[in-house]
C-alpha positions as a printed NumPy array, in Angstrom:
array([[  0.   ,   0.   ,   0.   ],
       [  1.118,   3.579,  -0.608],
       [  1.559,   5.933,   2.381],
       [  1.763,   9.727,   2.175],
       [  1.226,  12.684,   4.497],
       [ -2.452,  12.844,   3.573],
       [ -2.952,   9.443,   5.18 ],
       [ -2.243,  10.979,   8.587],
       [ -5.128,  13.479,   8.4  ],
       [ -8.715,  12.412,   9.025],
       [-11.133,  15.048,  10.299],
       [-13.831,  12.415,  10.725],
       [-11.73 ,  10.275,  13.037],
       [-13.161,   9.565,  16.5  ],
       [-10.361,   8.823,  18.965],
       [-10.439,   5.453,  20.696],
       [-10.509,   5.3  ,  24.487],
       [ -6.974,   3.912,  24.392],
       [ -5.559,   6.716,  22.2  ],
       [ -3.205,   9.307,  23.656],
       [ -4.67 ,  12.585,  22.397],
       [ -2.408,  15.632,  22.215],
       [ -3.312,  19.243,  21.549],
       [ -0.74 ,  21.417,  19.799],
       [ -0.569,  25.043,  18.821],
       [  1.192,  25.446,  15.478],
       [  2.195,  28.099,  12.99 ],
       [  2.424,  26.44 ,   9.567],
       [  5.36 ,  27.454,   7.392],
       [  4.565,  30.   ,   4.694],
       [  4.254,  27.368,   1.97 ],
       [  2.16 ,  24.973,   4.076],
       [ -1.602,  24.753,   4.427],
       [ -3.04 ,  23.866,   7.824],
       [ -4.004,  20.439,   6.535],
       [ -0.515,  19.788,   5.17 ],
       [  1.166,  20.912,   8.383],
       [ -1.168,  18.863,  10.59 ],
       [ -0.573,  15.738,   8.511],
       [  3.171,  16.199,   8.774],
       [  3.017,  16.569,  12.564],
       [  1.089,  13.3  ,  12.883],
       [  3.338,  11.577,  10.366],
       [  6.703,  12.615,  11.831],
       [  5.61 ,  11.81 ,  15.379],
       [  4.522,   8.269,  14.482],
       [  5.464,   6.135,  11.457],
       [  5.647,   8.451,   8.466],
       [  8.505,   9.96 ,   6.492],
       [  9.019,  12.67 ,   3.888],
       [  9.   ,  10.209,   0.963],
       [  5.872,   8.39 ,  -0.149],
       [  6.312,   4.72 ,   0.691],
       [  4.925,   1.475,  -0.627],
       [  4.584,  -1.09 ,   2.15 ],
       [  3.356,  -4.655,   1.99 ],
       [  0.42 ,  -5.068,   4.36 ],
       [ -1.022,  -2.451,   6.709],
       [  0.82 ,  -0.318,   9.254],
       [ -1.973,   2.189,   9.758],
       [ -2.745,   0.709,  13.166],
       [  0.466,   2.436,  14.34 ],
       [ -0.188,   5.747,  12.581],
       [ -1.056,   8.915,  14.479],
       [ -4.073,  10.801,  13.159],
       [ -4.519,  14.567,  13.03 ],
       [ -8.276,  14.674,  13.568],
       [ -9.058,  18.271,  14.471],
       [ -7.865,  21.614,  13.084],
       [ -8.919,  24.958,  14.567],
       [ -7.298,  27.685,  12.494],
       [ -8.913,  30.451,  14.551],
       [ -7.256,  29.208,  17.725],
       [ -4.144,  28.072,  15.891],
       [ -4.442,  24.533,  17.239],
       [ -4.562,  20.955,  16.044],
       [ -5.311,  17.693,  17.837],
       [ -3.528,  14.436,  17.163],
       [ -4.463,  10.927,  18.359],
       [ -1.744,   8.34 ,  18.947],
       [ -2.585,   4.629,  19.182],
       [ -1.571,   2.941,  22.426],
       [  0.455,   0.311,  20.568],
       [  2.838,   3.01 ,  19.346],
       [  4.312,   3.321,  22.841],
       [  6.567,   1.112,  24.914],
       [  4.706,   0.412,  28.176],
       [  5.999,   2.47 ,  31.094],
       [  8.694,   4.366,  29.175],
       [  8.215,   8.11 ,  29.455],
       [ 11.333,   8.908,  27.38 ],
       [  9.979,   6.863,  24.479],
       [  6.564,   8.516,  24.679],
       [  8.148,  11.964,  24.586],
       [ 10.366,  10.994,  21.668],
       [  7.108,  10.532,  19.78 ],
       [  4.885,  13.388,  20.898],
       [  7.597,  16.009,  21.526],
       [ 10.521,  14.756,  19.475],
       [ 11.504,  15.577,  15.886],
       [  8.306,  17.554,  15.355],
       [  9.768,  20.392,  17.432],
       [ 12.309,  21.072,  14.66 ],
       [ 10.214,  20.438,  11.526],
       [ 10.459,  22.945,   8.679],
       [  6.762,  22.372,   7.963],
       [  5.928,  24.509,  11.018],
       [  7.531,  27.769,  12.092],
       [  6.388,  27.152,  15.665],
       [  4.855,  24.193,  17.482],
       [  3.912,  23.802,  21.139],
       [  2.566,  20.75 ,  22.952],
       [ -0.22 ,  22.291,  25.017],
       [ -2.042,  19.409,  26.679],
       [ -2.454,  15.637,  26.735],
       [ -5.402,  13.384,  27.468],
       [ -3.814,  10.287,  28.958],
       [ -5.772,   7.063,  28.429],
       [ -6.101,   4.425,  31.133],
       [ -3.961,   1.745,  29.404],
       [ -0.962,   4.109,  29.274],
       [ -1.463,   5.6  ,  32.746],
       [ -1.72 ,   2.16 ,  34.306],
       [  1.866,   1.431,  33.233],
       [  3.138,   4.21 ,  35.526],
       [  3.239,   4.228,  39.352],
       [  2.175,   7.801,  40.019],
       [  2.956,   9.437,  43.385],
       [  3.542,   7.316,  46.475],
       [  2.15 ,   9.97 ,  48.854],
       [  1.001,  13.051,  46.954],
       [ -0.724,  15.668,  49.087],
       [ -0.93 ,  13.155,  51.947],
       [  2.635,  14.14 ,  52.898],
       [  1.105,  17.033,  54.831],
       [ -0.38 ,  14.66 ,  57.392],
       [  1.461,  11.353,  56.874],
       [  5.032,  12.692,  56.972],
       [  4.502,  16.164,  58.451],
       [  2.196,  17.88 ,  60.934],
       [  0.774,  20.427,  58.501],
       [ -2.722,  18.952,  58.554],
       [ -5.009,  20.999,  56.303],
       [ -2.808,  24.087,  56.1  ],
       [ -0.188,  24.531,  53.375],
       [  3.085,  22.796,  54.11 ],
       [  5.927,  25.312,  54.505],
       [  9.429,  24.999,  53.08 ],
       [ 12.499,  27.17 ,  52.798],
       [ 15.82 ,  27.21 ,  50.97 ],
       [ 18.794,  28.644,  52.888],
       [ 20.052,  31.833,  51.26 ],
       [ 22.429,  32.314,  49.626],
       [ 21.419,  29.03 ,  48.019],
       [ 25.032,  28.101,  47.305],
       [ 28.084,  29.216,  49.244],
       [ 27.046,  28.387,  52.808],
       [ 29.225,  25.914,  54.674],
       [ 27.663,  22.729,  55.983],
       [ 27.495,  24.134,  59.509],
       [ 25.885,  27.341,  58.285],
       [ 23.377,  25.437,  56.166],
       [ 22.32 ,  23.176,  59.027],
       [ 22.03 ,  26.125,  61.426],
       [ 19.801,  28.039,  59.011],
       [ 17.648,  24.928,  58.758],
       [ 17.36 ,  24.685,  62.539],
       [ 16.341,  28.337,  62.842],
       [ 13.704,  27.938,  60.129],
       [ 12.331,  24.7  ,  61.586],
       [ 12.058,  26.179,  65.079],
       [ 10.399,  29.256,  63.643],
       [  7.584,  27.128,  62.181],
       [  8.683,  25.853,  58.783],
       [  8.072,  22.16 ,  58.071],
       [ 10.773,  21.516,  55.503],
       [ 14.321,  22.604,  54.804],
       [ 15.052,  22.394,  51.084],
       [ 18.19 ,  22.31 ,  48.979],
       [ 18.038,  24.45 ,  45.889],
       [ 18.474,  23.131,  42.372],
       [ 22.204,  23.766,  42.097],
       [ 23.297,  22.499,  45.501],
       [ 24.344,  18.852,  45.296],
       [ 27.843,  17.709,  46.396],
       [ 30.225,  20.648,  46.181],
       [ 33.393,  20.997,  48.244],
       [ 32.056,  23.897,  50.326],
       [ 29.016,  21.839,  51.42 ],
       [ 29.478,  18.097,  50.761],
       [ 26.362,  15.982,  50.293],
       [ 26.833,  13.417,  53.062],
       [ 28.069,  15.947,  55.616],
       [ 25.113,  18.204,  54.841],
       [ 22.665,  15.332,  55.163],
       [ 24.001,  14.189,  58.525],
       [ 24.379,  17.628,  60.105],
       [ 21.045,  18.932,  58.83 ],
       [ 19.149,  15.921,  60.154],
       [ 20.887,  16.277,  63.517],
       [ 19.633,  19.846,  63.753],
       [ 16.25 ,  18.639,  62.489],
       [ 16.071,  16.287,  65.454],
       [ 16.862,  19.207,  67.772],
       [ 14.067,  21.244,  66.209],
       [ 11.573,  18.402,  66.546],
       [ 12.425,  18.019,  70.214],
       [ 12.014,  21.743,  70.789],
       [  8.769,  22.226,  68.838],
       [  7.038,  18.855,  69.185],
       [  6.344,  18.93 ,  65.426],
       [  7.533,  16.632,  62.645],
       [ 10.201,  18.274,  60.491],
       [ 12.081,  17.026,  57.445],
       [ 14.52 ,  17.867,  54.695],
       [ 14.106,  18.024,  50.903],
       [ 17.553,  16.673,  50.075],
       [ 18.781,  17.216,  46.513],
       [ 19.991,  13.825,  45.272],
       [ 20.398,  14.942,  41.642],
       [ 23.466,  13.256,  40.152],
       [ 24.548,  11.068,  37.238],
       [ 22.979,   7.606,  37.067],
       [ 23.929,   5.181,  39.803],
       [ 25.251,   7.97 ,  42.046],
       [ 21.751,   9.409,  42.358],
       [ 20.348,   6.081,  43.513],
       [ 23.165,   5.758,  46.037],
       [ 22.207,   9.156,  47.413],
       [ 18.598,   8.022,  47.743],
       [ 19.834,   5.011,  49.727],
       [ 21.959,   7.284,  51.899],
       [ 19.011,   9.582,  52.609],
       [ 16.939,   6.622,  53.792],
       [ 19.821,   5.212,  55.848],
       [ 20.109,   8.452,  57.816],
       [ 16.391,   8.83 ,  58.427],
       [ 15.358,  11.431,  55.846],
       [ 11.763,  11.098,  54.625],
       [ 12.161,  13.051,  51.371],
       [ 14.483,  13.447,  48.419],
       [ 14.518,  16.182,  45.809],
       [ 15.246,  15.69 ,  42.113],
       [ 15.821,  18.269,  39.373],
       [ 13.418,  16.39 ,  37.144],
       [ 13.979,  18.205,  33.854],
       [ 17.761,  18.398,  33.914],
       [ 18.203,  14.855,  35.196],
       [ 15.718,  13.351,  32.714],
       [ 12.531,  11.344,  33.015],
       [ 14.213,   7.944,  32.847],
       [ 16.221,   8.912,  35.916],
       [ 13.069,  10.136,  37.671],
       [ 11.446,   6.772,  37.026],
       [ 14.468,   5.028,  38.545],
       [ 14.374,   7.268,  41.604],
       [ 10.654,   6.6  ,  42.035],
       [ 11.296,   2.869,  42.054],
       [ 14.087,   3.189,  44.62 ],
       [ 12.051,   5.568,  46.781],
       [  9.192,   3.092,  46.965],
       [ 11.637,   0.577,  48.439],
       [ 12.516,   3.095,  51.168],
       [  9.062,   4.756,  51.577],
       [ 10.518,   8.143,  50.611],
       [  8.566,  11.003,  49.046],
       [  9.901,  12.867,  45.992],
       [ 10.056,  16.638,  45.699],
       [ 10.357,  17.705,  42.055],
       [ 12.287,  20.865,  41.224],
       [ 11.535,  22.06 ,  37.694],
       [ 14.834,  23.839,  36.925],
       [ 15.208,  24.314,  33.144],
       [ 11.468,  24.048,  32.508],
       [ 11.438,  27.54 ,  31.02 ],
       [ 13.702,  26.339,  28.214],
       [ 10.629,  24.417,  27.049],
       [  7.659,  26.474,  28.206],
       [  8.556,  30.175,  28.426],
       [  8.053,  31.036,  24.733],
       [  4.244,  30.876,  24.344],
       [  4.307,  29.686,  20.739],
       [  6.872,  26.883,  20.943],
       [  8.037,  23.979,  23.085],
       [  6.197,  22.028,  25.764],
       [  3.794,  23.618,  28.232],
       [  4.312,  23.463,  31.984],
       [  0.947,  21.725,  32.126],
       [  2.37 ,  18.781,  30.182],
       [  5.6  ,  18.768,  32.197],
       [  3.497,  18.526,  35.359],
       [  1.452,  15.692,  33.873],
       [  4.602,  13.753,  33.032],
       [  5.93 ,  14.292,  36.537],
       [  2.722,  12.931,  38.062],
       [  2.79 ,   9.786,  35.95 ],
       [  6.459,   9.208,  36.752],
       [  5.65 ,   9.451,  40.444],
       [  6.72 ,  12.705,  42.108],
       [  4.821,  13.778,  45.211],
       [  5.151,  17.544,  44.85 ],
       [  6.288,  19.826,  42.052],
       [  6.818,  23.553,  41.611],
       [  4.017,  25.04 ,  39.505],
       [  4.403,  28.777,  40.063],
       [  2.786,  31.522,  42.089],
       [ -0.034,  32.662,  39.785],
       [  2.075,  35.713,  38.82 ],
       [  2.67 ,  36.837,  42.412],
       [  6.359,  35.945,  42.631],
       [  9.527,  36.761,  40.698],
       [  9.171,  34.114,  37.963],
       [  7.075,  33.883,  34.832],
       [  4.039,  31.654,  35.307],
       [  1.75 ,  29.733,  32.997],
       [ -1.789,  28.834,  34.123],
       [ -0.766,  27.868,  37.644],
       [ -4.395,  27.472,  38.698],
       [ -5.24 ,  25.126,  35.833],
       [ -2.09 ,  23.051,  36.34 ],
       [ -2.799,  22.691,  40.057],
       [ -6.361,  21.586,  39.348],
       [ -5.072,  18.885,  37.   ],
       [ -2.539,  17.678,  39.566],
       [ -5.316,  17.338,  42.151],
       [ -7.896,  15.846,  39.793],
       [ -8.621,  12.254,  38.851],
       [ -6.213,  10.543,  36.467],
       [ -7.344,   6.937,  36.257],
       [ -6.763,   6.373,  39.954],
       [ -3.285,   7.912,  40.359],
       [ -2.623,   9.706,  43.632],
       [ -2.662,  13.473,  43.417],
       [  0.407,  15.742,  43.494],
       [  0.902,  18.596,  45.954],
       [  1.641,  21.795,  43.999],
       [  4.469,  24.001,  45.276],
       [  4.267,  27.781,  45.1  ],
       [  7.742,  29.312,  45.156],
       [  9.876,  32.092,  43.765],
       [  9.899,  35.546,  45.324],
       [  7.267,  34.925,  47.996],
       [  7.085,  36.706,  51.341],
       [  4.446,  36.916,  54.097],
       [  2.717,  39.943,  52.592],
       [  1.827,  37.929,  49.477],
       [  0.28 ,  35.01 ,  51.349],
       [ -3.352,  36.228,  51.51 ],
       [ -3.546,  36.789,  47.755],
       [ -1.609,  33.577,  47.063],
       [ -4.058,  31.459,  49.069],
       [ -6.993,  33.302,  47.533],
       [ -5.764,  32.383,  44.038],
       [ -4.449,  28.872,  44.704],
       [ -6.254,  27.614,  47.805],
       [ -4.69 ,  25.874,  50.773],
       [ -3.893,  22.485,  49.188],
       [ -0.373,  23.597,  48.297],
       [  3.138,  23.87 ,  49.654],
       [  4.406,  27.412,  50.169],
       [  8.146,  27.901,  49.844],
       [  9.946,  31.137,  50.688],
       [ 13.673,  31.813,  50.662],
       [ 14.568,  35.477,  50.8  ],
       [ 11.081,  36.111,  52.199],
       [ 12.177,  34.285,  55.339],
       [ 15.93 ,  34.803,  55.63 ],
       [ 15.756,  38.463,  54.617],
       [ 13.613,  39.298,  57.643],
       [ 15.196,  42.153,  59.63 ],
       [ 15.311,  39.971,  62.746],
       [ 16.707,  36.874,  61.077],
       [ 15.621,  33.461,  59.87 ],
       [ 13.658,  32.339,  62.915],
       [ 11.612,  35.528,  62.899],
       [ 11.07 ,  35.207,  59.151],
       [  9.786,  31.659,  59.578],
       [  7.427,  32.776,  62.339],
       [  6.133,  35.536,  60.099],
       [  5.418,  33.137,  57.219],
       [  3.758,  30.589,  59.493],
       [  1.579,  33.284,  61.046],
       [  0.584,  34.646,  57.629],
       [ -0.373,  31.183,  56.375],
       [ -2.327,  30.255,  59.479],
       [ -4.153,  33.586,  59.3  ],
       [ -5.005,  32.951,  55.671],
       [ -6.414,  29.507,  56.456],
       [ -8.476,  30.972,  59.303],
       [ -9.702,  33.909,  57.218],
       [ -7.967,  36.52 ,  59.374],
       [ -6.311,  39.605,  57.93 ],
       [ -2.582,  40.231,  57.974],
       [ -3.194,  43.219,  60.234],
       [ -5.048,  41.133,  62.803],
       [ -2.445,  38.389,  62.672],
       [  0.347,  40.931,  62.907],
       [ -1.089,  42.256,  66.136],
       [ -0.487,  38.817,  67.643],
       [  2.803,  38.14 ,  65.828],
       [  5.289,  41.031,  65.87 ],
       [  7.522,  39.176,  63.409],
       [  4.714,  39.223,  60.838],
       [  4.091,  42.925,  61.384],
       [  7.792,  43.588,  60.827],
       [  7.793,  41.551,  57.615],
       [  4.812,  43.454,  56.235],
       [  6.469,  46.762,  57.176],
       [  9.566,  45.699,  55.237],
       [  8.051,  44.144,  52.102],
       [  4.446,  45.288,  52.103],
       [  2.207,  43.271,  49.802],
       [  4.095,  43.938,  46.558],
       [  5.575,  41.469,  44.103],
       [  9.39 ,  41.364,  43.746],
       [ 11.217,  41.162,  40.429]])
């Protein structure tokens, strides 16, 4: 049989329940019609090629189908048959739906906007081990947002300094100390030393406060070394690990998820480098899809933005968070993390936009407090508890001088 680009376009096609359906925004090249461009996207991302082929027998059961074109919105929809994908391999799936098509000359721009994941594909992935349940199962946050902080400066502190900042933040009311994306195993703050000393100070903080505290330990590393760091975290009594999920790659995330299940550890996903894919609105892969991939691969929380309140560009934080909390063929939910330029004065608006089923992370908004880290942590905790209770910052500040000081310093404005 002969196969050409036209064979990958069928506007009458009704996707099967087992199809992976992807929505793209595209800008066809100047010499391409919408139909031609859509057919080429479906062809290149499945089993087509630029030359018309003659093949004995049928291979159309492995062909993607561009079944919807909306020129007004600049979008197309493509259905991929389940059999096209290796079960449980996120790298292979992405090589199809976000692979060569990102560089095709047939489109000037192309962006993977959203995916509808069918049950047969989802069931091949573990999903989160804890999800939002970490707030009560591993921490004492209950129904309020879990609170985390990164020591600042995020690199350059010695191990002793890092652990002491963690202690001050924990005692002040924060639940979690967190490494930042570029702190792993450098000479000024070695991984194992940092793990041991931070957990020792964590134990001190737990004894002093009577609350469960923990540490989001960055285990990001090449291959086997990362799994050894996961083992080390468990050996020393840490309940969480952190992975830079984009830079380390989805195959590595899947390996970490498997190892973490063995140790009953939760996974905190840092999204460093995500903007290389999602910042340009007309090209790449949306943060919504990155978050979906992370959920299937099994992270328990992931940074999704601050709904434009912080220092970073954001993309539909509310919609992404809703997807992470919603049903996905029985997978556990994911706890969204709001971070990047937050301080206590932004908390009321943040909770109004995103709700309380989140993790709130502040760095400079804690450690930059005029009275130090412990006071900054108290201010953030007071602001969050006030927001959950429906009290104003002014009323809460009357009971918490540290919060009043923070609001005097930063107000309710957004940093850049």
